[in-house]
Amino acid sequence: MNCFELQKIKSEEEWTIINDLNERNNFYDFETCTGMDKVKYSLLYESYKKGQKYYSFNGTDKRPEFYTNYFVMLNNKIIGYVYVTDKQEDYLWVSLLLIDKDYQRQGYGKKVMMLCEMMARELGKRTIMVDLDISIDAYKKKKNDLFKWYASQGYNYLKVAFGQLFLEKIL
């Protein structure tokens, strides 16, 4: 039997694992997002990685108490991550979910979302919300595929704001 769980990310030092997963899966990696070579623009690349880490641990509004980041674990091996935000509203927000390409299309993303939905219910939330970045041309096809995947999980269009497509599921 596989042991599947979410494990809270505890320190910024663990961020290198997130960067490695992002680069391995072309997910929010420097070259895809900026169109620049990371070797040729190494100083910008290092700044980009630091900015990604800062955002992920402090959030856009700089209140880290709202942001909880988890590794997705399968038999004690990291196969992805998910960021969950609880700003004391009536919804729980899942802002990023990545499953490593070797583990995709095996139901693990669905399991993560089921755990997030269970977490939301336990917190007394009425809805769960996800967002997809629609502002980067390189990701439009991938995001359309994700939109369809979330729709198949019961998520519906909510709004577009700040370059993000927001979806929600009523619990």
GROMACS .gro file of C-alpha atoms in nm:
model
  171
    1MET     CA    1   0.000   0.000   0.000
    2ASN     CA    2   0.134   0.341  -0.096
    3CYS     CA    3   0.178   0.600   0.177
    4PHE     CA    4   0.047   0.930   0.035
    5GLU     CA    5   0.053   1.249   0.243
    6LEU     CA    6   0.111   1.623   0.254
    7GLN     CA    7   0.411   1.732   0.461
    8LYS     CA    8   0.443   2.095   0.566
    9ILE     CA    9   0.746   2.275   0.425
   10LYS     CA   10   0.924   2.409   0.731
   11SER     CA   11   1.214   2.620   0.611
   12GLU     CA   12   1.336   2.836   0.328
   13GLU     CA   13   1.629   2.598   0.282
   14GLU     CA   14   1.385   2.343   0.143
   15TRP     CA   15   1.312   2.589  -0.137
   16THR     CA   16   1.591   2.440  -0.350
   17ILE     CA   17   1.374   2.128  -0.384
   18ILE     CA   18   1.088   2.345  -0.515
   19ASN     CA   19   1.321   2.516  -0.764
   20ASP     CA   20   1.447   2.177  -0.884
   21LEU     CA   21   1.090   2.051  -0.932
   22ASN     CA   22   0.994   2.370  -1.117
   23GLU     CA   23   1.290   2.343  -1.354
   24ARG     CA   24   1.247   1.970  -1.410
   25ASN     CA   25   0.881   2.023  -1.502
   26ASN     CA   26   0.917   2.360  -1.685
   27PHE     CA   27   0.679   2.509  -1.428
   28TYR     CA   28   0.739   2.871  -1.346
   29ASP     CA   29   1.100   2.826  -1.443
   30PHE     CA   30   1.310   3.128  -1.540
   31GLU     CA   31   1.361   3.046  -1.907
   32THR     CA   32   0.994   2.975  -1.977
   33CYS     CA   33   0.866   3.277  -1.785
   34THR     CA   34   1.119   3.533  -1.908
   35GLY     CA   35   1.240   3.391  -2.240
   36MET     CA   36   1.600   3.448  -2.120
   37ASP     CA   37   1.880   3.194  -2.090
   38LYS     CA   38   1.962   3.132  -1.722
   39VAL     CA   39   2.335   3.089  -1.788
   40LYS     CA   40   2.368   3.406  -1.996
   41TYR     CA   41   2.157   3.605  -1.748
   42SER     CA   42   2.280   3.434  -1.431
   43LEU     CA   43   2.239   3.740  -1.206
   44LEU     CA   44   1.878   3.788  -1.312
   45TYR     CA   45   1.821   3.414  -1.270
   46GLU     CA   46   1.948   3.419  -0.910
   47SER     CA   47   1.728   3.721  -0.836
   48TYR     CA   48   1.429   3.541  -0.989
   49LYS     CA   49   1.484   3.234  -0.770
   50LYS     CA   50   1.509   3.450  -0.457
   51GLY     CA   51   1.189   3.632  -0.553
   52GLN     CA   52   1.002   3.305  -0.605
   53LYS     CA   53   1.116   3.184  -0.263
   54TYR     CA   54   1.016   3.510  -0.096
   55TYR     CA   55   0.671   3.505  -0.252
   56SER     CA   56   0.611   3.146  -0.157
   57PHE     CA   57   0.700   3.192   0.209
   58ASN     CA   58   0.565   3.543   0.268
   59GLY     CA   59   0.287   3.579   0.013
   60THR     CA   60   0.201   3.882  -0.192
   61ASP     CA   61   0.064   4.069   0.107
   62LYS     CA   62   0.368   3.985   0.324
   63ARG     CA   63   0.168   3.803   0.592
   64PRO     CA   64   0.326   3.457   0.616
   65GLU     CA   65   0.076   3.334   0.873
   66PHE     CA   66  -0.178   3.289   0.592
   67TYR     CA   67   0.046   3.078   0.367
   68THR     CA   68   0.114   2.708   0.420
   69ASN     CA   69   0.324   2.517   0.172
   70TYR     CA   70   0.333   2.138   0.154
   71PHE     CA   71   0.543   1.876  -0.015
   72VAL     CA   72   0.338   1.600  -0.177
   73MET     CA   73   0.490   1.278  -0.045
   74LEU     CA   74   0.459   0.925  -0.182
   75ASN     CA   75   0.633   0.657   0.024
   76ASN     CA   76   0.853   0.927   0.184
   77LYS     CA   77   0.960   1.063  -0.159
   78ILE     CA   78   0.878   1.417  -0.268
   79ILE     CA   79   0.671   1.402  -0.586
   80GLY     CA   80   0.535   1.757  -0.587
   81TYR     CA   81   0.413   2.049  -0.382
   82VAL     CA   82   0.103   2.255  -0.314
   83TYR     CA   83   0.055   2.605  -0.166
   84VAL     CA   84  -0.253   2.665   0.046
   85THR     CA   85  -0.368   3.007   0.164
   86ASP     CA   86  -0.619   3.073   0.441
   87LYS     CA   87  -0.682   3.445   0.480
   88GLN     CA   88  -0.961   3.389   0.732
   89GLU     CA   89  -1.227   3.422   0.461
   90ASP     CA   90  -1.506   3.176   0.376
   91TYR     CA   91  -1.280   2.997   0.124
   92LEU     CA   92  -0.949   2.814   0.118
   93TRP     CA   93  -0.722   2.912  -0.170
   94VAL     CA   94  -0.493   2.665  -0.347
   95SER     CA   95  -0.250   2.885  -0.535
   96LEU     CA   96  -0.004   2.634  -0.679
   97LEU     CA   97  -0.004   2.259  -0.732
   98LEU     CA   98   0.272   2.070  -0.907
   99ILE     CA   99   0.309   1.695  -0.944
  100ASP     CA  100   0.642   1.582  -1.092
  101LYS     CA  101   0.612   1.471  -1.455
  102ASP     CA  102   0.706   1.111  -1.365
  103TYR     CA  103   0.399   1.091  -1.139
  104GLN     CA  104   0.144   1.281  -1.346
  105ARG     CA  105  -0.171   1.114  -1.484
  106GLN     CA  106  -0.174   0.866  -1.195
  107GLY     CA  107  -0.437   1.039  -0.980
  108TYR     CA  108  -0.201   1.214  -0.737
  109GLY     CA  109  -0.316   1.566  -0.828
  110LYS     CA  110  -0.674   1.460  -0.766
  111LYS     CA  111  -0.571   1.312  -0.428
  112VAL     CA  112  -0.400   1.639  -0.333
  113MET     CA  113  -0.711   1.838  -0.418
  114MET     CA  114  -0.926   1.594  -0.219
  115LEU     CA  115  -0.696   1.649   0.082
  116CYS     CA  116  -0.718   2.027   0.032
  117GLU     CA  117  -1.097   2.004   0.013
  118MET     CA  118  -1.100   1.799   0.334
  119MET     CA  119  -0.875   2.061   0.496
  120ALA     CA  120  -1.116   2.335   0.385
  121ARG     CA  121  -1.414   2.151   0.531
  122GLU     CA  122  -1.231   2.099   0.861
  123LEU     CA  123  -1.164   2.474   0.873
  124GLY     CA  124  -1.535   2.541   0.813
  125LYS     CA  125  -1.488   2.686   0.464
  126ARG     CA  126  -1.780   2.699   0.222
  127THR     CA  127  -1.567   2.695  -0.094
  128ILE     CA  128  -1.222   2.614  -0.221
  129MET     CA  129  -1.062   2.839  -0.482
  130VAL     CA  130  -0.776   2.782  -0.726
  131ASP     CA  131  -0.605   3.021  -0.964
  132LEU     CA  132  -0.430   2.973  -1.295
  133ASP     CA  133  -0.182   3.226  -1.433
  134ILE     CA  134  -0.310   3.340  -1.772
  135SER     CA  135  -0.067   3.625  -1.827
  136ILE     CA  136   0.224   3.422  -1.969
  137ASP     CA  137   0.180   3.322  -2.334
  138ALA     CA  138   0.402   3.014  -2.299
  139TYR     CA  139   0.160   2.870  -2.046
  140LYS     CA  140  -0.172   2.935  -2.220
  141LYS     CA  141  -0.211   2.585  -2.364
  142LYS     CA  142  -0.096   2.420  -2.042
  143LYS     CA  143  -0.333   2.639  -1.842
  144ASN     CA  144  -0.622   2.551  -2.075
  145ASP     CA  145  -0.547   2.184  -2.004
  146LEU     CA  146  -0.542   2.261  -1.631
  147PHE     CA  147  -0.871   2.449  -1.662
  148LYS     CA  148  -1.027   2.137  -1.814
  149TRP     CA  149  -0.873   1.918  -1.544
  150TYR     CA  150  -1.007   2.137  -1.262
  151ALA     CA  151  -1.348   2.151  -1.434
  152SER     CA  152  -1.352   1.770  -1.436
  153GLN     CA  153  -1.296   1.786  -1.058
  154GLY     CA  154  -1.603   2.008  -1.009
  155TYR     CA  155  -1.438   2.352  -1.021
  156ASN     CA  156  -1.623   2.633  -1.199
  157TYR     CA  157  -1.516   2.965  -1.348
  158LEU     CA  158  -1.532   3.246  -1.093
  159LYS     CA  159  -1.348   3.549  -1.238
  160VAL     CA  160  -1.037   3.685  -1.406
  161ALA     CA  161  -0.834   3.935  -1.202
  162PHE     CA  162  -0.469   4.042  -1.183
  163GLY     CA  163  -0.368   3.812  -1.470
  164GLN     CA  164  -0.517   3.511  -1.291
  165LEU     CA  165  -0.810   3.289  -1.383
  166PHE     CA  166  -0.995   3.198  -1.061
  167LEU     CA  167  -1.200   2.881  -1.026
  168GLU     CA  168  -1.406   2.768  -0.729
  169LYS     CA  169  -1.576   2.461  -0.596
  170ILE     CA  170  -1.860   2.483  -0.349
  171LEU     CA  171  -1.807   2.229  -0.072
   0.00000   0.00000   0.00000
